[in-house]
Amino acid sequence: MTNTNPIRPKLTIRLCGPRGFCAGVDRAIQIVVLALKGYGAPVYVRHEIVHNRYVVEGLEAKGAIFVEELDEIPEEHREQPVVFSAHGVPKSVPADAMARNLFYLDATCPLVSKVHKQAMRHQRLGRHVVLIGHAGHPEVIGTMGQLAEGTVSLIETVEDAAAYAPADPDNLGYVTQTTLSVDDTEGVIAKLKERFPSLADPAADSICYATTNRQEAVKQAAPGCDLFLIVGAPNSSNSKRLVEVALKAGAMQSLLVQRASEIDWDAIGTIGTLGLSAGASAPEVIVNEIIEAFKERYDTTVELAEFSVENEHFLVNRELRSIELTHDDMAWVNG
């Protein structure tokens, strides 16, 4: 009998751990899910709750409505909850919500809130705040919005740090966006400290543990990879940093993909080792979807490239803690 099954090429997938949802993202999504269970649809969400279209569309299907500003909420829904995204918001946003008598639930990641507090601490101690981050990112907008205009300066690159000319060079303190590349940020901080020796550190690291852990796992897995795929959205800062980290650490090529359907199989070429990780906003179900897509085309072996195990868990808002959250409630993202 003739065997009509083509011989599939062998492929080793180095699956990074940790990957995907961090505790702050998990908490933010849970807040919207619980609000829908407890208060019914619609639940409004200001800005994307996290930077992932699959998550946003999944919550929309459950009854969430995403808006950019609070004035988009119609009068007849003013008693329904509105959730602020995990990236954090300027102080003006909750103030606006209170002025409109809106019931709001703040899903800001606790580690982003910690950066807000560190920035405000610098200011209380008489320091001008230097924020290292990406202009226009919601987290940066939220952090700058904790402070009075003119009291914080944004630095994006080593070149920015070299050109920075503060009014009082001896009274500076810095914080960083939580989702930056650890290595790139070290270069910016080093340049600032070279120029301003009295620059004060934040009370604790600003780049969050989840960002650091995912980058370190990718660094360890990347050498020898013919291709490294990062599951994440184009507007996800931490996901884009993982692509850069993979290339710097030795992967032959590295790509950002949102779904298996985006993979250009003809362009991949011949590969024997694939690295795979996911940004902190990317659901595990999509990681599984991509693994299955490769298994259909390759004789696949999956190896876990684990850097660390994360056990962090952040409580949801007090108003939601009496509402039961089941496995089925989160299966659409967690599998």
mmCIF file of C-alpha atoms in Angstrom:
data_model
loop_
_atom_site.group_PDB
_atom_site.id
_atom_site.type_symbol
_atom_site.label_atom_id
_atom_site.label_comp_id
_atom_site.label_asym_id
_atom_site.label_seq_id
_atom_site.Cartn_x
_atom_site.Cartn_y
_atom_site.Cartn_z
ATOM 1 C CA MET A 1 0.000 0.000 0.000
ATOM 2 C CA THR A 2 1.380 3.410 -1.000
ATOM 3 C CA ASN A 3 1.940 5.907 1.807
ATOM 4 C CA THR A 4 0.454 9.204 0.648
ATOM 5 C CA ASN A 5 1.373 11.117 3.809
ATOM 6 C CA PRO A 6 4.240 13.506 3.081
ATOM 7 C CA ILE A 7 7.234 13.314 5.389
ATOM 8 C CA ARG A 8 7.034 16.319 7.671
ATOM 9 C CA PRO A 9 10.269 18.122 8.576
ATOM 10 C CA LYS A 10 11.384 17.869 12.193
ATOM 11 C CA LEU A 11 10.985 20.956 14.380
ATOM 12 C CA THR A 12 11.896 21.688 17.975
ATOM 13 C CA ILE A 13 9.830 24.413 19.637
ATOM 14 C CA ARG A 14 11.477 26.126 22.593
ATOM 15 C CA LEU A 15 8.462 27.312 24.552
ATOM 16 C CA CYS A 16 9.440 30.058 26.966
ATOM 17 C CA GLY A 17 8.317 30.216 30.545
ATOM 18 C CA PRO A 18 7.078 32.508 31.888
ATOM 19 C CA ARG A 19 5.091 33.862 28.946
ATOM 20 C CA GLY A 20 1.749 35.505 28.295
ATOM 21 C CA PHE A 21 -0.512 37.034 30.904
ATOM 22 C CA CYS A 22 1.119 38.681 33.899
ATOM 23 C CA ALA A 23 -0.745 39.154 37.175
ATOM 24 C CA GLY A 24 -1.698 42.743 36.306
ATOM 25 C CA VAL A 25 -3.214 41.814 32.937
ATOM 26 C CA ASP A 26 -5.011 38.808 34.420
ATOM 27 C CA ARG A 27 -6.477 41.047 37.131
ATOM 28 C CA ALA A 28 -7.634 43.690 34.623
ATOM 29 C CA ILE A 29 -9.465 41.145 32.466
ATOM 30 C CA GLN A 30 -11.002 39.540 35.556
ATOM 31 C CA ILE A 31 -12.308 42.962 36.626
ATOM 32 C CA VAL A 32 -14.236 43.392 33.370
ATOM 33 C CA VAL A 33 -15.523 39.795 33.436
ATOM 34 C CA LEU A 34 -16.666 40.114 37.069
ATOM 35 C CA ALA A 35 -18.264 43.511 36.434
ATOM 36 C CA LEU A 36 -20.278 41.971 33.602
ATOM 37 C CA LYS A 37 -21.326 39.079 35.848
ATOM 38 C CA GLY A 38 -22.209 41.303 38.775
ATOM 39 C CA TYR A 39 -23.756 44.340 37.107
ATOM 40 C CA GLY A 40 -24.819 43.060 33.695
ATOM 41 C CA ALA A 41 -24.065 44.491 30.271
ATOM 42 C CA PRO A 42 -23.027 46.957 29.202
ATOM 43 C CA VAL A 43 -19.801 47.574 31.109
ATOM 44 C CA TYR A 44 -17.794 50.440 29.652
ATOM 45 C CA VAL A 45 -14.012 50.302 29.397
ATOM 46 C CA ARG A 46 -11.925 53.408 28.819
ATOM 47 C CA HIS A 47 -9.234 52.530 26.290
ATOM 48 C CA GLU A 48 -8.272 48.920 25.472
ATOM 49 C CA ILE A 49 -8.223 47.074 28.801
ATOM 50 C CA VAL A 50 -4.950 45.508 27.612
ATOM 51 C CA HIS A 51 -3.247 45.732 24.223
ATOM 52 C CA ASN A 52 -4.666 42.632 22.553
ATOM 53 C CA ARG A 53 -7.439 42.505 19.956
ATOM 54 C CA TYR A 54 -8.462 38.937 20.811
ATOM 55 C CA VAL A 55 -9.058 40.012 24.422
ATOM 56 C CA VAL A 56 -10.882 43.210 23.438
ATOM 57 C CA GLU A 57 -13.124 41.420 20.943
ATOM 58 C CA GLY A 58 -13.807 38.622 23.426
ATOM 59 C CA LEU A 59 -14.935 41.121 26.056
ATOM 60 C CA GLU A 60 -17.025 42.995 23.482
ATOM 61 C CA ALA A 61 -18.798 39.725 22.718
ATOM 62 C CA LYS A 62 -19.639 39.433 26.430
ATOM 63 C CA GLY A 63 -21.105 42.952 26.592
ATOM 64 C CA ALA A 64 -18.189 45.325 27.179
ATOM 65 C CA ILE A 65 -18.148 48.601 25.268
ATOM 66 C CA PHE A 66 -14.781 50.285 24.705
ATOM 67 C CA VAL A 67 -14.567 54.068 24.619
ATOM 68 C CA GLU A 68 -11.673 56.505 24.462
ATOM 69 C CA GLU A 69 -13.228 59.176 26.676
ATOM 70 C CA LEU A 70 -15.895 59.210 29.381
ATOM 71 C CA ASP A 71 -18.162 61.631 27.510
ATOM 72 C CA GLU A 72 -18.909 58.791 25.059
ATOM 73 C CA ILE A 73 -20.950 56.981 27.736
ATOM 74 C CA PRO A 74 -24.642 57.721 27.079
ATOM 75 C CA GLU A 75 -26.781 59.267 29.795
ATOM 76 C CA GLU A 76 -28.957 56.165 30.185
ATOM 77 C CA HIS A 77 -25.890 54.052 31.083
ATOM 78 C CA ARG A 78 -24.317 56.404 33.630
ATOM 79 C CA GLU A 79 -25.037 53.941 36.458
ATOM 80 C CA GLN A 80 -23.226 51.084 34.703
ATOM 81 C CA PRO A 81 -19.580 50.455 35.655
ATOM 82 C CA VAL A 82 -16.742 52.005 33.678
ATOM 83 C CA VAL A 83 -13.350 50.331 33.956
ATOM 84 C CA PHE A 84 -10.001 52.104 33.579
ATOM 85 C CA SER A 85 -7.378 50.086 31.689
ATOM 86 C CA ALA A 86 -4.395 48.247 33.162
ATOM 87 C CA HIS A 87 -2.039 50.923 31.780
ATOM 88 C CA GLY A 88 -3.199 53.546 34.278
ATOM 89 C CA VAL A 89 -4.794 56.929 33.718
ATOM 90 C CA PRO A 90 -3.981 60.560 34.528
ATOM 91 C CA LYS A 91 -5.491 61.940 37.749
ATOM 92 C CA SER A 92 -7.881 63.971 35.613
ATOM 93 C CA VAL A 93 -9.747 60.830 34.503
ATOM 94 C CA PRO A 94 -11.111 59.635 37.889
ATOM 95 C CA ALA A 95 -11.788 63.288 38.721
ATOM 96 C CA ASP A 96 -13.850 63.549 35.526
ATOM 97 C CA ALA A 97 -15.669 60.296 36.409
ATOM 98 C CA MET A 98 -16.605 61.646 39.836
ATOM 99 C CA ALA A 99 -17.790 64.923 38.323
ATOM 100 C CA ARG A 100 -20.087 62.921 36.024
ATOM 101 C CA ASN A 101 -21.319 60.704 38.922
ATOM 102 C CA LEU A 102 -19.978 57.601 37.187
ATOM 103 C CA PHE A 103 -19.332 54.315 39.007
ATOM 104 C CA TYR A 104 -15.756 53.468 38.045
ATOM 105 C CA LEU A 105 -13.485 50.503 38.680
ATOM 106 C CA ASP A 106 -9.759 51.165 38.363
ATOM 107 C CA ALA A 107 -7.933 48.230 36.735
ATOM 108 C CA THR A 108 -4.534 49.940 36.776
ATOM 109 C CA CYS A 109 -1.827 47.338 37.317
ATOM 110 C CA PRO A 110 -0.550 47.640 40.919
ATOM 111 C CA LEU A 111 3.007 47.798 39.568
ATOM 112 C CA VAL A 112 2.088 50.780 37.388
ATOM 113 C CA SER A 113 0.478 52.383 40.439
ATOM 114 C CA LYS A 114 3.776 51.818 42.244
ATOM 115 C CA VAL A 115 5.572 53.838 39.549
ATOM 116 C CA HIS A 116 3.009 56.621 40.010
ATOM 117 C CA LYS A 117 3.801 56.676 43.741
ATOM 118 C CA GLN A 118 7.547 56.696 43.090
ATOM 119 C CA ALA A 119 7.190 59.667 40.757
ATOM 120 C CA MET A 120 5.101 61.542 43.300
ATOM 121 C CA ARG A 121 7.674 60.716 46.007
ATOM 122 C CA HIS A 122 10.446 62.281 43.909
ATOM 123 C CA GLN A 123 8.301 65.377 43.529
ATOM 124 C CA ARG A 124 7.560 65.573 47.269
ATOM 125 C CA LEU A 125 11.306 65.482 47.894
ATOM 126 C CA GLY A 126 11.793 68.489 45.619
ATOM 127 C CA ARG A 127 13.098 66.627 42.588
ATOM 128 C CA HIS A 128 12.180 67.164 38.955
ATOM 129 C CA VAL A 129 10.974 63.818 37.624
ATOM 130 C CA VAL A 130 12.640 62.175 34.633
ATOM 131 C CA LEU A 131 10.393 59.509 33.090
ATOM 132 C CA ILE A 132 12.087 56.992 30.801
ATOM 133 C CA GLY A 133 9.495 55.650 28.371
ATOM 134 C CA HIS A 134 7.833 55.854 24.965
ATOM 135 C CA ALA A 135 5.948 59.012 24.026
ATOM 136 C CA GLY A 136 2.237 58.459 23.495
ATOM 137 C CA HIS A 137 2.056 55.112 25.286
ATOM 138 C CA PRO A 138 -0.989 55.010 27.603
ATOM 139 C CA GLU A 139 1.170 54.114 30.591
ATOM 140 C CA VAL A 140 3.425 57.107 29.983
ATOM 141 C CA ILE A 141 0.413 59.399 29.580
ATOM 142 C CA GLY A 142 -0.986 58.051 32.846
ATOM 143 C CA THR A 143 2.275 58.476 34.764
ATOM 144 C CA MET A 144 2.880 62.004 33.487
ATOM 145 C CA GLY A 145 -0.720 62.769 34.392
ATOM 146 C CA GLN A 146 -0.009 62.135 38.076
ATOM 147 C CA LEU A 147 2.144 65.263 38.230
ATOM 148 C CA ALA A 148 1.653 68.947 37.537
ATOM 149 C CA GLU A 149 2.523 70.123 34.051
ATOM 150 C CA GLY A 150 6.175 71.062 33.746
ATOM 151 C CA THR A 151 7.347 68.860 36.642
ATOM 152 C CA VAL A 152 8.213 65.778 34.572
ATOM 153 C CA SER A 153 10.418 65.293 31.501
ATOM 154 C CA LEU A 154 10.185 62.332 29.134
ATOM 155 C CA ILE A 155 13.387 60.664 27.939
ATOM 156 C CA GLU A 156 13.139 57.938 25.287
ATOM 157 C CA THR A 157 16.692 57.186 24.134
ATOM 158 C CA VAL A 158 20.370 57.482 25.042
ATOM 159 C CA GLU A 159 20.508 60.386 22.575
ATOM 160 C CA ASP A 160 17.688 62.123 24.477
ATOM 161 C CA ALA A 161 19.618 61.592 27.722
ATOM 162 C CA ALA A 162 22.760 63.080 26.171
ATOM 163 C CA ALA A 163 20.867 66.181 25.008
ATOM 164 C CA TYR A 164 18.719 66.693 28.122
ATOM 165 C CA ALA A 165 19.191 70.123 29.722
ATOM 166 C CA PRO A 166 17.278 70.381 33.031
ATOM 167 C CA ALA A 167 16.822 73.653 34.866
ATOM 168 C CA ASP A 168 18.225 72.172 38.095
ATOM 169 C CA PRO A 169 20.673 69.320 37.319
ATOM 170 C CA ASP A 170 21.260 68.596 41.000
ATOM 171 C CA ASN A 171 17.629 67.806 41.853
ATOM 172 C CA LEU A 172 16.476 65.010 39.558
ATOM 173 C CA GLY A 173 14.819 61.645 40.176
ATOM 174 C CA TYR A 174 13.883 59.060 37.582
ATOM 175 C CA VAL A 175 11.241 56.380 37.059
ATOM 176 C CA THR A 176 10.615 54.175 34.037
ATOM 177 C CA GLN A 177 7.731 52.740 32.087
ATOM 178 C CA THR A 178 7.192 49.187 33.351
ATOM 179 C CA THR A 179 7.398 47.452 29.949
ATOM 180 C CA LEU A 180 10.754 48.640 28.590
ATOM 181 C CA SER A 181 13.739 46.593 27.453
ATOM 182 C CA VAL A 182 15.890 46.077 30.531
ATOM 183 C CA ASP A 183 19.148 46.368 28.565
ATOM 184 C CA ASP A 184 18.132 49.464 26.594
ATOM 185 C CA THR A 185 16.898 51.190 29.743
ATOM 186 C CA GLU A 186 20.187 50.505 31.521
ATOM 187 C CA GLY A 187 21.940 52.446 28.759
ATOM 188 C CA VAL A 188 19.653 55.450 29.168
ATOM 189 C CA ILE A 189 20.042 55.432 32.963
ATOM 190 C CA ALA A 190 23.829 55.108 32.653
ATOM 191 C CA LYS A 191 23.986 58.148 30.362
ATOM 192 C CA LEU A 192 21.786 60.199 32.713
ATOM 193 C CA LYS A 193 23.905 59.253 35.754
ATOM 194 C CA GLU A 194 27.091 60.036 33.858
ATOM 195 C CA ARG A 195 25.778 63.546 33.199
ATOM 196 C CA PHE A 196 23.873 64.031 36.473
ATOM 197 C CA PRO A 197 25.662 62.154 39.295
ATOM 198 C CA SER A 198 23.065 63.176 41.897
ATOM 199 C CA LEU A 199 20.192 61.611 39.902
ATOM 200 C CA ALA A 200 18.022 59.788 42.442
ATOM 201 C CA ASP A 201 16.857 56.210 41.845
ATOM 202 C CA PRO A 202 13.227 55.194 42.384
ATOM 203 C CA ALA A 203 12.493 53.481 45.697
ATOM 204 C CA ALA A 204 12.262 50.152 43.798
ATOM 205 C CA ASP A 205 12.775 48.934 40.237
ATOM 206 C CA SER A 206 10.208 50.431 37.876
ATOM 207 C CA ILE A 207 10.450 47.787 35.143
ATOM 208 C CA CYS A 208 8.086 45.112 36.403
ATOM 209 C CA TYR A 209 9.067 41.554 37.282
ATOM 210 C CA ALA A 210 6.939 40.129 34.460
ATOM 211 C CA THR A 211 8.685 42.209 31.794
ATOM 212 C CA THR A 212 12.085 41.218 33.166
ATOM 213 C CA ASN A 213 11.212 37.520 33.454
ATOM 214 C CA ARG A 214 9.833 37.285 29.912
ATOM 215 C CA GLN A 215 12.882 39.039 28.495
ATOM 216 C CA GLU A 216 15.286 36.786 30.399
ATOM 217 C CA ALA A 217 13.466 33.641 29.243
ATOM 218 C CA VAL A 218 13.700 34.820 25.628
ATOM 219 C CA LYS A 219 17.401 35.649 26.056
ATOM 220 C CA GLN A 220 18.101 32.125 27.256
ATOM 221 C CA ALA A 221 16.051 30.438 24.525
ATOM 222 C CA ALA A 222 17.093 32.580 21.533
ATOM 223 C CA PRO A 223 20.635 31.312 20.733
ATOM 224 C CA GLY A 224 20.400 28.730 17.964
ATOM 225 C CA CYS A 225 16.792 29.541 17.016
ATOM 226 C CA ASP A 226 16.161 29.803 13.292
ATOM 227 C CA LEU A 227 12.984 31.765 14.031
ATOM 228 C CA PHE A 228 11.550 33.297 17.186
ATOM 229 C CA LEU A 229 7.851 34.111 17.290
ATOM 230 C CA ILE A 230 6.414 36.493 19.852
ATOM 231 C CA VAL A 231 2.657 36.408 20.297
ATOM 232 C CA GLY A 232 1.432 39.937 20.867
ATOM 233 C CA ALA A 233 -0.113 43.073 19.425
ATOM 234 C CA PRO A 234 1.685 45.757 17.370
ATOM 235 C CA ASN A 235 0.753 48.361 20.012
ATOM 236 C CA SER A 236 2.032 46.223 22.908
ATOM 237 C CA SER A 237 5.285 47.726 24.170
ATOM 238 C CA ASN A 238 6.429 44.667 26.106
ATOM 239 C CA SER A 239 5.710 42.357 23.123
ATOM 240 C CA LYS A 240 7.740 44.496 20.710
ATOM 241 C CA ARG A 241 10.619 44.540 23.191
ATOM 242 C CA LEU A 242 10.611 40.721 23.211
ATOM 243 C CA VAL A 243 11.112 40.677 19.430
ATOM 244 C CA GLU A 244 14.129 42.958 19.846
ATOM 245 C CA VAL A 245 15.512 40.893 22.731
ATOM 246 C CA ALA A 246 15.276 37.666 20.705
ATOM 247 C CA LEU A 247 17.255 39.157 17.819
ATOM 248 C CA LYS A 248 19.922 40.634 20.096
ATOM 249 C CA ALA A 249 20.265 37.318 21.933
ATOM 250 C CA GLY A 250 20.992 35.322 18.792
ATOM 251 C CA ALA A 251 17.793 34.305 16.978
ATOM 252 C CA MET A 252 18.256 34.329 13.205
ATOM 253 C CA GLN A 253 14.931 36.106 12.753
ATOM 254 C CA SER A 254 12.155 37.224 15.084
ATOM 255 C CA LEU A 255 8.574 38.173 14.301
ATOM 256 C CA LEU A 256 5.538 39.509 16.136
ATOM 257 C CA VAL A 257 2.271 37.691 15.376
ATOM 258 C CA GLN A 258 -1.237 38.131 16.756
ATOM 259 C CA ARG A 259 -2.772 34.842 15.513
ATOM 260 C CA ALA A 260 -1.688 31.675 13.716
ATOM 261 C CA SER A 261 -3.490 32.953 10.621
ATOM 262 C CA GLU A 262 -0.891 35.740 10.305
ATOM 263 C CA ILE A 263 2.041 33.344 9.851
ATOM 264 C CA ASP A 264 3.472 33.485 6.326
ATOM 265 C CA TRP A 265 4.464 29.837 5.971
ATOM 266 C CA ASP A 266 6.145 30.341 2.597
ATOM 267 C CA ALA A 267 8.370 33.107 3.980
ATOM 268 C CA ILE A 268 9.558 31.111 7.000
ATOM 269 C CA GLY A 269 11.890 28.960 4.938
ATOM 270 C CA THR A 270 13.697 25.967 6.387
ATOM 271 C CA ILE A 271 13.741 25.970 10.160
ATOM 272 C CA GLY A 272 14.746 23.350 12.702
ATOM 273 C CA THR A 273 14.384 25.273 15.951
ATOM 274 C CA LEU A 274 11.591 27.707 16.751
ATOM 275 C CA GLY A 275 11.505 29.941 19.818
ATOM 276 C CA LEU A 276 8.050 30.853 21.075
ATOM 277 C CA SER A 277 6.958 33.310 23.732
ATOM 278 C CA ALA A 278 4.112 35.737 24.322
ATOM 279 C CA GLY A 279 3.834 39.284 25.585
ATOM 280 C CA ALA A 280 2.142 39.989 28.902
ATOM 281 C CA SER A 281 -1.175 40.823 27.169
ATOM 282 C CA ALA A 282 -1.336 37.703 24.987
ATOM 283 C CA PRO A 283 -3.687 34.842 25.960
ATOM 284 C CA GLU A 284 -2.422 31.274 26.330
ATOM 285 C CA VAL A 285 -5.105 30.023 23.942
ATOM 286 C CA ILE A 286 -3.321 31.799 21.075
ATOM 287 C CA VAL A 287 0.023 30.264 22.063
ATOM 288 C CA ASN A 288 -1.677 26.850 21.901
ATOM 289 C CA GLU A 289 -3.250 27.758 18.553
ATOM 290 C CA ILE A 290 0.176 28.549 17.096
ATOM 291 C CA ILE A 291 1.749 25.358 18.455
ATOM 292 C CA GLU A 292 -1.054 23.336 16.844
ATOM 293 C CA ALA A 293 -0.506 25.144 13.526
ATOM 294 C CA PHE A 294 3.155 24.092 13.541
ATOM 295 C CA LYS A 295 2.250 20.527 14.541
ATOM 296 C CA GLU A 296 0.084 20.296 11.423
ATOM 297 C CA ARG A 297 3.092 21.112 9.251
ATOM 298 C CA TYR A 298 6.081 19.726 11.178
ATOM 299 C CA ASP A 299 7.056 16.664 13.184
ATOM 300 C CA THR A 300 7.178 18.751 16.335
ATOM 301 C CA THR A 301 8.864 18.367 19.713
ATOM 302 C CA VAL A 302 8.043 20.983 22.360
ATOM 303 C CA GLU A 303 10.691 21.798 24.967
ATOM 304 C CA LEU A 304 9.977 24.115 27.887
ATOM 305 C CA ALA A 305 12.611 26.856 28.218
ATOM 306 C CA GLU A 306 11.724 28.004 31.722
ATOM 307 C CA PHE A 307 13.509 30.912 33.362
ATOM 308 C CA SER A 308 11.345 31.239 36.466
ATOM 309 C CA VAL A 309 7.941 30.426 37.902
ATOM 310 C CA GLU A 310 5.579 33.308 38.668
ATOM 311 C CA ASN A 311 3.170 32.988 41.577
ATOM 312 C CA GLU A 312 2.030 36.607 41.874
ATOM 313 C CA HIS A 313 -1.671 37.295 42.223
ATOM 314 C CA PHE A 314 -3.341 40.695 42.542
ATOM 315 C CA LEU A 315 -6.748 41.041 44.165
ATOM 316 C CA VAL A 316 -9.583 42.580 42.172
ATOM 317 C CA ASN A 317 -11.445 45.650 43.421
ATOM 318 C CA ARG A 318 -13.248 45.270 46.731
ATOM 319 C CA GLU A 319 -16.630 45.804 45.052
ATOM 320 C CA LEU A 320 -16.120 42.647 42.967
ATOM 321 C CA ARG A 321 -14.706 40.187 45.483
ATOM 322 C CA SER A 322 -18.053 38.661 46.427
ATOM 323 C CA ILE A 323 -18.737 37.698 42.781
ATOM 324 C CA GLU A 324 -17.605 34.167 41.955
ATOM 325 C CA LEU A 325 -15.027 33.792 39.188
ATOM 326 C CA THR A 326 -15.004 30.290 37.702
ATOM 327 C CA HIS A 327 -12.602 28.481 35.394
ATOM 328 C CA ASP A 328 -15.224 28.654 32.652
ATOM 329 C CA ASP A 329 -15.392 32.449 32.990
ATOM 330 C CA MET A 330 -11.734 32.691 31.887
ATOM 331 C CA ALA A 331 -11.436 29.629 29.630
ATOM 332 C CA TRP A 332 -11.748 31.813 26.497
ATOM 333 C CA VAL A 333 -8.299 33.277 27.254
ATOM 334 C CA ASN A 334 -6.630 30.662 29.491
ATOM 335 C CA GLY A 335 -7.789 27.517 27.695
#
